[in-house]
XYZ file of C-alpha atoms in Angstrom:
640
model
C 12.254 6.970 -28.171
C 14.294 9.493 -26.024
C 14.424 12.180 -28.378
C 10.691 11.442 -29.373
C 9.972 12.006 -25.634
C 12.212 15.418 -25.708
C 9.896 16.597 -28.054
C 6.456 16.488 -25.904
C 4.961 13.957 -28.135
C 3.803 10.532 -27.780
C 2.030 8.396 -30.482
C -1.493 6.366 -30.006
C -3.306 4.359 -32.105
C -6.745 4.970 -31.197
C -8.804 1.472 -31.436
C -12.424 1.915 -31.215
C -14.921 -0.737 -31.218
C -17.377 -0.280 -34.518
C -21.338 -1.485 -34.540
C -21.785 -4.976 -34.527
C -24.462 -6.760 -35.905
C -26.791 -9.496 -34.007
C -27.967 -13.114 -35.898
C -31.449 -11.507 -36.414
C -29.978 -8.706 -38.563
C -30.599 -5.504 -36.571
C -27.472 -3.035 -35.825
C -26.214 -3.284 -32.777
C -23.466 -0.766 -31.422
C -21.454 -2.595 -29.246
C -23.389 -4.725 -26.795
C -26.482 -2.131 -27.835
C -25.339 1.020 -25.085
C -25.801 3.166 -27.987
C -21.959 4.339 -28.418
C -18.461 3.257 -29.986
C -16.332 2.317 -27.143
C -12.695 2.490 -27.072
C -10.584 -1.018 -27.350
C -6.659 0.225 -27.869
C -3.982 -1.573 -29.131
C -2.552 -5.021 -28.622
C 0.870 -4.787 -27.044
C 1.681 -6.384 -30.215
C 2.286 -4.614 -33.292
C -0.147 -1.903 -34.477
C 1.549 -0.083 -37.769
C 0.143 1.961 -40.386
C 1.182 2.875 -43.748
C 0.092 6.069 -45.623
C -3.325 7.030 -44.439
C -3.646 5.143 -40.806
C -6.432 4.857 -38.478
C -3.764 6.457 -35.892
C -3.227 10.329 -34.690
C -0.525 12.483 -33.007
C -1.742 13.575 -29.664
C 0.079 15.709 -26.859
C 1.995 14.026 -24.231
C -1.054 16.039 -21.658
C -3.825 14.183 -23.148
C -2.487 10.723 -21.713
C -2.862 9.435 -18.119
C -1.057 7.175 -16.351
C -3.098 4.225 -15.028
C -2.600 1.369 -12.895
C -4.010 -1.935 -14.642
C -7.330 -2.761 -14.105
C -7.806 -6.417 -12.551
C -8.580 -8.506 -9.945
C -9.598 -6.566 -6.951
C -6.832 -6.335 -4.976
C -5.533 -8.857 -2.009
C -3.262 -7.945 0.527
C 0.320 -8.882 -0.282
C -0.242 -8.988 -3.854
C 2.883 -8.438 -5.963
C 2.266 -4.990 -8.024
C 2.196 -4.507 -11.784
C 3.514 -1.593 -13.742
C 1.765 1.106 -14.752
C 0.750 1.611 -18.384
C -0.023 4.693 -20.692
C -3.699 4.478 -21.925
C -5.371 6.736 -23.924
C -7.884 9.804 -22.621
C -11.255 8.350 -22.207
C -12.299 11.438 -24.850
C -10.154 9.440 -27.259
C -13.273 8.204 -29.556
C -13.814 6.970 -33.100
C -12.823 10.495 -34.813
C -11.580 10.542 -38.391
C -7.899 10.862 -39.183
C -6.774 14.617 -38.445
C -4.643 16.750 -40.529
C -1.350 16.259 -38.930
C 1.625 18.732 -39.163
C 4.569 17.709 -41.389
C 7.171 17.265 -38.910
C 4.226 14.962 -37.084
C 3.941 12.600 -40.306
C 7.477 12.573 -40.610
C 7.302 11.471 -37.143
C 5.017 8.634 -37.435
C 6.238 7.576 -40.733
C 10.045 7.287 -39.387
C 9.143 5.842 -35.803
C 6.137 3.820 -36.068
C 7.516 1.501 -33.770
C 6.616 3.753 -31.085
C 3.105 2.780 -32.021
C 3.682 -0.606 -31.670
C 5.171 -0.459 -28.199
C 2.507 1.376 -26.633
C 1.070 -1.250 -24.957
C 1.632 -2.748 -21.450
C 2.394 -5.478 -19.071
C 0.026 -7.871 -17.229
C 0.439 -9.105 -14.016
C -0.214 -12.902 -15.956
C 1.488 -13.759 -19.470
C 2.028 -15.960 -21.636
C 4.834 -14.184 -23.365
C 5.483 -11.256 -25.387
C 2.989 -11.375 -28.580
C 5.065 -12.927 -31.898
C 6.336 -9.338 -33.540
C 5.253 -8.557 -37.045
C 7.514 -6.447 -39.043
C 6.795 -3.339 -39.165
C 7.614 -1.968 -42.853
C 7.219 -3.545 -46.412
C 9.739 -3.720 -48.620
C 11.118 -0.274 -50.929
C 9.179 -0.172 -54.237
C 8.400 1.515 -57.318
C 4.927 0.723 -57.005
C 3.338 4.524 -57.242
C 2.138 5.587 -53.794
C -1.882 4.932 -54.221
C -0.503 1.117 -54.578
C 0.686 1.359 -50.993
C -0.071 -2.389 -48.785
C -3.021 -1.566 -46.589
C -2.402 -0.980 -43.283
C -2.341 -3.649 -40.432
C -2.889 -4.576 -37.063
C -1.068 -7.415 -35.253
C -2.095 -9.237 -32.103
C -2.724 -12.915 -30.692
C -5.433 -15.297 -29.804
C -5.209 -18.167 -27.270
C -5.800 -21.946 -28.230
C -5.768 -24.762 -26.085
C -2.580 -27.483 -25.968
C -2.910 -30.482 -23.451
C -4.008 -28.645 -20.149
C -2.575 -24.684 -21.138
C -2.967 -21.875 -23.075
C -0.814 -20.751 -26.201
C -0.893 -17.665 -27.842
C -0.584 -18.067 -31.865
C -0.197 -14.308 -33.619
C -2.468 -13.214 -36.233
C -2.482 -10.221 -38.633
C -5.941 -7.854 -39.574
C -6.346 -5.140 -41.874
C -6.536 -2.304 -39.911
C -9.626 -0.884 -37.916
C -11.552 0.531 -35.313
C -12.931 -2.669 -33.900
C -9.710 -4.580 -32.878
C -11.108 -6.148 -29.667
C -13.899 -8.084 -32.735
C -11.321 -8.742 -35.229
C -9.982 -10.860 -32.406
C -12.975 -12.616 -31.298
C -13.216 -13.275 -34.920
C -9.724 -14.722 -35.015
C -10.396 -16.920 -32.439
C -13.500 -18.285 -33.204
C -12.242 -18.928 -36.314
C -10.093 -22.236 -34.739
C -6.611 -22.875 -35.124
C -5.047 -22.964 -38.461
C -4.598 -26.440 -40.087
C -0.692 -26.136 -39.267
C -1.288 -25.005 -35.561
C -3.577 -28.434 -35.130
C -0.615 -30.489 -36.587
C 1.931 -28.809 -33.758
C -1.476 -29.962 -30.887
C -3.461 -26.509 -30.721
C -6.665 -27.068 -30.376
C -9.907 -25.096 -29.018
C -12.490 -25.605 -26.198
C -14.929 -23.495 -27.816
C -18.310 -25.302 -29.444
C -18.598 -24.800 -33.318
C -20.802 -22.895 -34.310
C -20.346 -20.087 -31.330
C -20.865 -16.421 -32.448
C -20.416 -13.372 -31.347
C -23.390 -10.871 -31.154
C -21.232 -7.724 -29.486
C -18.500 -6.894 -27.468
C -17.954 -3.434 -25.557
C -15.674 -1.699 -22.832
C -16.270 0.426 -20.438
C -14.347 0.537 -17.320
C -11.593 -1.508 -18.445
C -14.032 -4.533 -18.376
C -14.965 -6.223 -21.929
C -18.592 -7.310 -22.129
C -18.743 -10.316 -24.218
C -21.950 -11.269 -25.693
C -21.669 -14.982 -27.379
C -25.033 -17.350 -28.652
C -25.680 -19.978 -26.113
C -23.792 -23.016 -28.342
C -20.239 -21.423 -26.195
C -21.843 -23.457 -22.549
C -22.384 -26.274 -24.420
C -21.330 -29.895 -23.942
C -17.319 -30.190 -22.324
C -16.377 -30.922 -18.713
C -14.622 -28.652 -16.085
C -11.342 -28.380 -17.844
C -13.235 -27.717 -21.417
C -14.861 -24.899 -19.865
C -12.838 -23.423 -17.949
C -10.243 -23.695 -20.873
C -13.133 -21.779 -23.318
C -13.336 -18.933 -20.686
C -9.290 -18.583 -20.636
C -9.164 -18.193 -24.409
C -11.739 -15.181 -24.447
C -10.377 -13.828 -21.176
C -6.684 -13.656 -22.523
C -7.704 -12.656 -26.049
C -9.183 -9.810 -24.737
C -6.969 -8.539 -21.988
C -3.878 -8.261 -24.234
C -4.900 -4.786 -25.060
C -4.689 -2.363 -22.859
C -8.117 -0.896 -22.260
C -9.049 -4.375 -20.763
C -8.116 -5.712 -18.029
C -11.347 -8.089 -17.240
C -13.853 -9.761 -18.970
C -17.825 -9.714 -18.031
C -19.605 -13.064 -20.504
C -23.158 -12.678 -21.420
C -24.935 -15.790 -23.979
C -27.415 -14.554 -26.145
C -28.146 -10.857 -24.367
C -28.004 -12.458 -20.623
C -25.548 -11.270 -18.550
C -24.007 -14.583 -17.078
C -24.216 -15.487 -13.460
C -23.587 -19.563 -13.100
C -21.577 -20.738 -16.397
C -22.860 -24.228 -17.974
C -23.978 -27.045 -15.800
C -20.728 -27.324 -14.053
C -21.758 -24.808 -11.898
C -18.971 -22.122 -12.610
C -19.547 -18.773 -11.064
C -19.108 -15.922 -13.414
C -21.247 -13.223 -11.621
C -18.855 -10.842 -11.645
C -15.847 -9.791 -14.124
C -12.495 -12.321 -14.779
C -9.325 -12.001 -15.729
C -6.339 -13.330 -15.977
C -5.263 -14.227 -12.665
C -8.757 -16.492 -12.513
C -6.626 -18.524 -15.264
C -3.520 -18.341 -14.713
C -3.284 -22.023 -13.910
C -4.014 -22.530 -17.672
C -1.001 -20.623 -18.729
C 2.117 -22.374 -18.559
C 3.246 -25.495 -16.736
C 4.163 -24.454 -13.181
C 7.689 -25.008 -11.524
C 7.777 -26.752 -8.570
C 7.352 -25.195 -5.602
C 11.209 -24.238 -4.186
C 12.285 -26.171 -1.055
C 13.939 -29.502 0.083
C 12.853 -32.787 1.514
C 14.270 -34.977 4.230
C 13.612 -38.385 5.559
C 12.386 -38.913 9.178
C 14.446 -41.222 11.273
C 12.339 -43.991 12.219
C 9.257 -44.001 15.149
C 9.653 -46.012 17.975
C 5.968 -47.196 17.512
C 4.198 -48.716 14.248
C 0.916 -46.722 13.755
C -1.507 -47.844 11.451
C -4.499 -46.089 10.725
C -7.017 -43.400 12.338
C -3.953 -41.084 12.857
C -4.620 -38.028 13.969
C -1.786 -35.365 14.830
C -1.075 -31.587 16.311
C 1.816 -29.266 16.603
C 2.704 -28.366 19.899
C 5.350 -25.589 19.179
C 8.202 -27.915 19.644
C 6.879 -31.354 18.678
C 4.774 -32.999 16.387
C 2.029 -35.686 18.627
C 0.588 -38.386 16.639
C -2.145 -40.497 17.967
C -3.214 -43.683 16.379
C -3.861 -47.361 16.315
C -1.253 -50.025 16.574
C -1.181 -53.761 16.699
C -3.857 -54.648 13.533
C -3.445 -58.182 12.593
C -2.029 -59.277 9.278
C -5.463 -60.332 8.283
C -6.919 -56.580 9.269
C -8.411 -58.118 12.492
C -8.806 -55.262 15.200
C -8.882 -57.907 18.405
C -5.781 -57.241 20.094
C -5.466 -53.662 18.495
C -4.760 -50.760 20.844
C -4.573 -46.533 20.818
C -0.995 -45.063 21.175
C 1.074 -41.812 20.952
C 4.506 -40.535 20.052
C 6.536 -37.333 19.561
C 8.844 -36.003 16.908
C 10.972 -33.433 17.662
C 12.585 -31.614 14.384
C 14.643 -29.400 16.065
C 16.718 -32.405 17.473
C 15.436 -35.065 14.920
C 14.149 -37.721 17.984
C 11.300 -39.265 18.747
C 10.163 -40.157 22.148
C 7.460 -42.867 22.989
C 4.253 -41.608 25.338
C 1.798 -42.882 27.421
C -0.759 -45.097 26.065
C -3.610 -43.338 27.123
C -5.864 -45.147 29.696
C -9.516 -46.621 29.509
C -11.263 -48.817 26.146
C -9.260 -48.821 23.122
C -10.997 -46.461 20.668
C -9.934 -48.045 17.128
C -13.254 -47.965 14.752
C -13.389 -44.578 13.429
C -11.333 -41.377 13.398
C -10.767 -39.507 16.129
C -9.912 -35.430 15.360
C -7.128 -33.679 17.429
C -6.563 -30.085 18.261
C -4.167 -28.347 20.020
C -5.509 -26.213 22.699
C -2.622 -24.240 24.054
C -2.052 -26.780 26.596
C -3.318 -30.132 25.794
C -3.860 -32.209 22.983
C -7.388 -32.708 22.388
C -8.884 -36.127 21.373
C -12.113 -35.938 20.224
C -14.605 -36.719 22.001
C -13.080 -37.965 25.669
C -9.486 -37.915 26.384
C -6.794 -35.296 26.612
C -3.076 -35.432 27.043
C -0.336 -32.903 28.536
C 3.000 -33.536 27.603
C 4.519 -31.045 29.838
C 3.503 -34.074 32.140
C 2.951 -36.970 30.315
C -0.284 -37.359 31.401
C -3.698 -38.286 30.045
C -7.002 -37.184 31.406
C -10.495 -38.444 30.899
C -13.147 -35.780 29.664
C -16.470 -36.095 30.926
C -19.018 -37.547 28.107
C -20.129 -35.613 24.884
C -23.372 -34.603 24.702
C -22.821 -35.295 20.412
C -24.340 -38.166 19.189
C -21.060 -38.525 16.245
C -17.320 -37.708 14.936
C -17.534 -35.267 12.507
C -15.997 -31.962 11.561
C -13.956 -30.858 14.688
C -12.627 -27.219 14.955
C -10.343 -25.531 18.056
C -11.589 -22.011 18.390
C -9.150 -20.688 20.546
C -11.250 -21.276 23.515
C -13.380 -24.320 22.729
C -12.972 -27.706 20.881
C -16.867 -27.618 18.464
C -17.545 -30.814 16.769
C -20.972 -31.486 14.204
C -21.885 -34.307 12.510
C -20.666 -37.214 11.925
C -21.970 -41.080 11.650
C -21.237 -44.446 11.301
C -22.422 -48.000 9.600
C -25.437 -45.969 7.855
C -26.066 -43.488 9.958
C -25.105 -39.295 9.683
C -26.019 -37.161 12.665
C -27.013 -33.087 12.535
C -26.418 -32.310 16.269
C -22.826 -31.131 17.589
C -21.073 -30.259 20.626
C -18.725 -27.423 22.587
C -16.011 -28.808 24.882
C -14.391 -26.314 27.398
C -10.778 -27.341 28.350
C -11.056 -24.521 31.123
C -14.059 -25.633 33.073
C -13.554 -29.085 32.050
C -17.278 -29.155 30.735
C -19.818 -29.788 27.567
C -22.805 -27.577 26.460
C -24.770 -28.959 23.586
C -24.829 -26.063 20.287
C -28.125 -25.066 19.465
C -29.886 -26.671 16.230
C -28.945 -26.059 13.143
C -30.406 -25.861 9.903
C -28.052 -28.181 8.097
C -29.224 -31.470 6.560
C -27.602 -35.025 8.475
C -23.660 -35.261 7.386
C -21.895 -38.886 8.506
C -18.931 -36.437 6.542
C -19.124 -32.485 6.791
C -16.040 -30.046 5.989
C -15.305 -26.869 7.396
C -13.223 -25.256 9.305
C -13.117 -22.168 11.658
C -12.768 -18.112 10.456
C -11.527 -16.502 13.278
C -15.353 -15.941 14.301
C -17.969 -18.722 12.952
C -17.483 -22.320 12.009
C -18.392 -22.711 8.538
C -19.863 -26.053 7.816
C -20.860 -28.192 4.218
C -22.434 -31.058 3.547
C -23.466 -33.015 0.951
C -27.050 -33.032 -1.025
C -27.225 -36.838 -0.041
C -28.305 -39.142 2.977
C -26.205 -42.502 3.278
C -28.589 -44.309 1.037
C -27.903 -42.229 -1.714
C -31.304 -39.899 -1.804
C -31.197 -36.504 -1.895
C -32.016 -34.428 1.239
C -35.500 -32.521 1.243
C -34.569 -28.906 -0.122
C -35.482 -27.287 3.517
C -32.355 -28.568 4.662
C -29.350 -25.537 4.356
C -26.296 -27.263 2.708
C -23.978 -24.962 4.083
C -24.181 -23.304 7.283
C -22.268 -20.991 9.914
C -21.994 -21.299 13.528
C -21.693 -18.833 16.029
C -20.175 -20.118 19.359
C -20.738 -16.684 21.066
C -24.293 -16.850 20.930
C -25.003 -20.268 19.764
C -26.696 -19.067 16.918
C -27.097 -20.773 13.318
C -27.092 -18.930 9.678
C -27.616 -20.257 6.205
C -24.646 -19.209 4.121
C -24.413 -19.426 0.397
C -23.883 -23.237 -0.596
C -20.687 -25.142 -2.556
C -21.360 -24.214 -6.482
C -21.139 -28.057 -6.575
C -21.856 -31.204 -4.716
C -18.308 -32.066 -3.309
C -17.885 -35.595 -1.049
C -14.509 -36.285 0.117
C -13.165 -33.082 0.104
C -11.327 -31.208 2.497
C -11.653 -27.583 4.018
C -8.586 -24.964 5.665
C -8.959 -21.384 6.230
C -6.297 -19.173 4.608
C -7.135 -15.948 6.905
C -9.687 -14.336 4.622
C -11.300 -17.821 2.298
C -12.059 -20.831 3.189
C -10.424 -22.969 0.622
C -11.785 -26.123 -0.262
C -9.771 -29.009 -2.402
C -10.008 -32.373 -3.189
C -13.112 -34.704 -3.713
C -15.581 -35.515 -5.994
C -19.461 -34.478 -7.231
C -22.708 -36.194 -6.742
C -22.559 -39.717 -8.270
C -24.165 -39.957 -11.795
C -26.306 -42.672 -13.257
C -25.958 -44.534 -9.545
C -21.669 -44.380 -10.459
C -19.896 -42.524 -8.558
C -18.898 -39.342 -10.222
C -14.849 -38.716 -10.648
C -12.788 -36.864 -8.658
C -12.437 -32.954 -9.570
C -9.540 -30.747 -10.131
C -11.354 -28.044 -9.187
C -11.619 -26.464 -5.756
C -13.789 -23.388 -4.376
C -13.153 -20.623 -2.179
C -15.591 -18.605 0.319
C -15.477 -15.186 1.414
C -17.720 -14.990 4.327
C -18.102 -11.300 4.203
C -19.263 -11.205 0.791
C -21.827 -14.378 1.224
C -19.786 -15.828 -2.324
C -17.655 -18.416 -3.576
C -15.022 -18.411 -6.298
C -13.520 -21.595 -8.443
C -10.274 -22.117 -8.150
C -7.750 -23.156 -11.367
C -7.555 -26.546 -11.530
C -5.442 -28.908 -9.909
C -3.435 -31.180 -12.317
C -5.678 -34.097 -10.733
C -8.426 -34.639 -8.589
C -7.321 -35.991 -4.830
C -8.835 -37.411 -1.879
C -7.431 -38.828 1.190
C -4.776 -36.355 0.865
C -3.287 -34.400 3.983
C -4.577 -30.471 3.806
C -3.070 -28.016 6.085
C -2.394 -24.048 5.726
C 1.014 -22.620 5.849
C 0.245 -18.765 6.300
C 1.115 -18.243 2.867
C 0.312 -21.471 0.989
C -1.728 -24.044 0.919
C -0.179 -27.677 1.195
C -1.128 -30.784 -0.107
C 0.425 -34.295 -0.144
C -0.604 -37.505 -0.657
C -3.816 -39.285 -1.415
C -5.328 -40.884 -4.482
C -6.243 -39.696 -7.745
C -8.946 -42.027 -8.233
C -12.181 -41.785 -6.285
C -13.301 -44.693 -8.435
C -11.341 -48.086 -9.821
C -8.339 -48.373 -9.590
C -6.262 -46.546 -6.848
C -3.742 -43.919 -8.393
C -1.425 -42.590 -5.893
C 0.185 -39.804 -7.270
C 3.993 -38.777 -7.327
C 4.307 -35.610 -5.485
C 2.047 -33.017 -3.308
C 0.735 -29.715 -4.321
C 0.962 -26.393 -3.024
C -1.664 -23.568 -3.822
C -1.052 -20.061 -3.232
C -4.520 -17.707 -2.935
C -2.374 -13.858 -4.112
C -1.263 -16.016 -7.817
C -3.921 -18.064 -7.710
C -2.052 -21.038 -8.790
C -1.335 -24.371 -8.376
C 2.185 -25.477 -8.201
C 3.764 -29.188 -8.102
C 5.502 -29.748 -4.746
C 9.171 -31.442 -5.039
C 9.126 -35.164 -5.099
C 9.460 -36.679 -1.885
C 12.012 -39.598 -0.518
C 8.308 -41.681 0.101
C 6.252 -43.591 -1.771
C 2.621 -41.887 -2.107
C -0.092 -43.385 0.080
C -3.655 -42.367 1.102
C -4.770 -40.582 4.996
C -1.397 -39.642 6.104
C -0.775 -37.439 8.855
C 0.844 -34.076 8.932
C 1.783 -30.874 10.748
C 3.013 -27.203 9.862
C 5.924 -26.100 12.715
C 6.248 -22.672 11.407
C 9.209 -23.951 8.322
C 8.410 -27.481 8.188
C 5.981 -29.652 6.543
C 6.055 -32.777 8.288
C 4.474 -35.646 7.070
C 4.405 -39.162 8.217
C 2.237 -42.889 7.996
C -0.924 -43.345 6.034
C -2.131 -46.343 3.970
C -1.285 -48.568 0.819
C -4.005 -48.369 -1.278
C -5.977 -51.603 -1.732
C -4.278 -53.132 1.059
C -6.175 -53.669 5.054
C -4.364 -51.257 7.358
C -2.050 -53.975 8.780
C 0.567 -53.608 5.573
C 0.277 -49.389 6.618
C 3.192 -46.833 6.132
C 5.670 -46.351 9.145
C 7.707 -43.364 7.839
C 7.608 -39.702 7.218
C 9.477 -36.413 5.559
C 10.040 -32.893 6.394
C 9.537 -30.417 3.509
C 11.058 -27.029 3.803
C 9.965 -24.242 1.343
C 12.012 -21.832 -0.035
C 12.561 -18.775 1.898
């Protein structure tokens, strides 16, 4: 390869894609633009024997590219660069070459075959075919045709695998593997469990690049029947078929001559071009996220439900309800509150905070700087141990609750029936309320949100506590202003989501867990999928799959990651509690397994983020009344 590079030269295989041709019959030149389009090369093999569809060209007619992708995000790891072919590099016959070039690319065809280049996702390097026949006497015409190697992805359990496959050379690489893969795994690669998400009887009608984005044109029949995983597993296969060459680096669908905005009736939003990082959950089976657990010593008090917790800087204050009767009877129940300190590993027992015991529904909590907020009447210092009574809430409920840095905003909310649409702005610093101005969201006993730095970005479902849907006039997603109490409609969840739960990462807001709109009067399952919204675009993205579906989990944003940890993986039936938390990281865009830790799963604990620590601690036995609750907790450190 050295002395090859000594010389000036550099081989290329020049890949163009050829005319296609629709169902009805008509010609069609690659997604009908009119013109051949270059594909290039697999990273896999690409050899030639004899006459080739491959030319010499000069080292000046290549440039050096960066790979084309997902736009970028801050912090995310780089790729190397590759060596692509000049855009000028078209469907031109085979050239007479000079001697010393055939001897060249009759000696060193290997150089062919490594001319393509690394992705930022993979699956691992293509299966190599060899790259010569064996010496014969067979007269030259007799020669084996020439050949083109590269892979297609099939499905196996929840992940991709790539399987290699061989194609008589030509121009339109980027079909011959469509082909491939339509074509279904060989009757050997279903006995070892591949299997594929694409419908039978899916075609292809074209296929183009321009840009370093594929446009894929398939009939309708490849959105039909499946669930979530079936089609996002579908998408994956085309999306990493194609993006092993290196002309492609994303992957625009179109069904039957339509450009593709909202995939299938699962509500997946393809408006723009994917690639691999939008699957890269689908590729391999994630490691656990690095880091250690350790057990909590144990709390001076026995909290049992409606705990609600904040991070002080130096301590961890949970506030909950203690003293629930074996038989789940609330009579002599009461509110408490204790802190954990990790630095020294001690708890100390607080006040009980004066006035009525507050013990039939949650109460959110917010650090203001200060004071630990209790929605909606009571604060607490512990620089002096003290609690203070806030004057009444204007808000009629206890719904989503948000800290904004200079106000505690709640909306929503309800109880026994009822969902409220009004909300609330508390002011720690004059120690008043204002009411916020009305909004245009439908009634929500449950939103999710969270605040951006500059709104409060609200959801709520597309049903009222009967189970009928809200009148379309009602926004399903909003934003809220607090610095002119002002409302706007923002783009809605893809899906219908209840029981999920909402953090901001510092440029999404990520939203995990829960389940869709019931179905046939059942409640619908929970989903693996999550979403994410930019507010400065107005538009959401699906996140890869979780490896289940979770709700009552605790959700809370590291800087870097997003951590998840506990719950149940059944929103209907019987209660699953799974074995381990989650973590999700936005740059990868993928889900990874969180250690297991030294406590039994449960559903609604509490927990914190101290800067290094996850901290989690109580929460519920599912199927059992609050009385039989969880009195411990764990610390999980990541990795550095």
């Amino acid at each position: 390869m050295a002395n090859r590079q000594s010389h000036g030269h550099q081989l290329r295989l020049c890949d163009t894609g050829g005319g296609e041709r629709r169902s009805d019959g008509r010609a069609r030149r690659d997604g009908g633009n009119g013109r051949d389009v270059q594909v290039g090369v697999p990273r896999v093999a690409a050899r030639s024997e004899g006459r080739a569809d491959a030319v010499l060209r000069p080292a000046h007619r290549f440039r050096r590219q960066h790979p084309r992708g997902r736009p970028h995000r801050p912090g995310r790891i780089g790729v190397p660069t590759r060596i692509v072919a000049h855009e000028r590099c078209r469907d031109q016959p085979v050239r007479a070459m000079k001697r010393s070039a055939l001897v060249m690319l009759g000696a060193l065809g290997f150089v062919v075959a490594g001319c393509g280049s690394s992705h930022a996702v993979s699956l691992g390097e293509p299966t190599r075919q060899p790259t010569t026949t064996a010496q014969t006497t067979t007269p030259a015409a007799a020669k084996p045709a020439p050949t083109i190697s590269f892979e297609v992805w099939f499905a196996r359990g929840d992940h991709l695998v790539s399987e290699p496959r061989s194609h008589a050379a030509t121009r339109r690489v980027a079909t011959a593997a469509l082909a491939a893969l339509l074509a279904g795994p060989t009757a050997p690669e279903r006995t070892n469990g591949d299997t594929t998400a694409i419908p039978s009887g899916t075609r292809l009608l074209g296929v183009s690049v321009k840009d370093g984005v594929a446009n894929v044109d398939l009939t309708s029949e490849y959105q039909s029947g499946g669930g979530s995983l079936s089609m996002q597993m579908r998408l994956g296969q085309v999306v990493y078929t194609l993006t092993q060459f290196p002309t492609v680096g994303r992957v625009r669908f179109a069904l039957d001559g339509a450009p593709v905005n909202v995939f299938s009736s699962e509500g997946i939003v393809l408006d723009h071009p994917v690639g691999r990082a939008d699957y890269q959950n689908l590729a391999a089976a994630p490691a656990p996220l690095a880091g250690s657990w350790q057990s909590l010593p144990p709390a001076p008090v026995r909290l049992q439900t409606n705990l609600a917790s904040v991070w002080t800087g130096t301590e961890m204050l949970i506030y909950g309800v203690k003293g629930v009767a074996a038989d789940g009877n609330f009579l002599h129940a009461s509110n408490a509150l204790v802190a954990y300190n990790p630095t020294s590993r001690t708890w100390r027992r607080l006040p009980a905070p004066t006035g009525q015991a507050e013990y039939l529904g949650r109460h959110p909590a917010a650090w203001s700087g200060k004071e630990m907020l209790v929605w909606p009447d009571r604060a607490f210092d512990p620089s002096t141990n003290r609690w203070r009574q806030l004057p009444k809430s204007p808000a009629s409920g206890t719904g989503l609750v948000a800290w904004t840095g200079h106000e505690l905003i709640g909306w929503g909310g309800g109880c026994c029936g009822d969902a409220f649409s009004d909300g609330a702005a508390y002011n720690p610093v004059t120690n008043t309320w204002r009411k916020l101005a009305a909004s245009p969201l439908a009634p929500s006993a449950a939103p999710t949100g969270a605040w951006d730095g500059r709104e409060v970005i609200v959801l709520v479902g597309d049903f009222d506590p009967d189970g009928h849907r809200w009148p379309a006039h009602f926004a399903r997603a909003a934003a809220y202003n607090p610095v002119t109490d002002t409302w706007r409609r923002i783009a809605p969840l893809p899906e219908s989501r209840g029981g999920a739960t909402a953090t901001w990462d510092g440029h999404e807001l990520l939203v995990v867990g829960g389940a869709g709109a019931p179905r046939g009067g059942q409640p619908a399952p929970l989903s693996r999928t999550g979403f994410a919204y930019n507010p400065a675009a107005d538009r959401w993205r699906q996140l890869p799959p979780m490896e289940s579906g979770r709700t009552a989990s605790a959700v809370l944003w590291t800087g870097k990651t997003l951590l998840l940890w506990g719950g149940s993986e059944s929103g209907n039936g019987t209660t699953v509690v799974p074995p381990h938390g989650l973590a999700y990281d936005p740059e990868r865009n993928r889900w990874s397994p969180l250690p297991q830790a030294p406590l039994l799963g449960r559903t609604d604990p509490t927990a914190a983020w101290t800067g290094t620590q996850l901290i989690v601690w109580g929460g519920e036995k599912p199927g059992q009344n609050v009385a039989s609750a969880f009195y411990d907790g764990a610390a999980f450190t990541p990795a550095r």
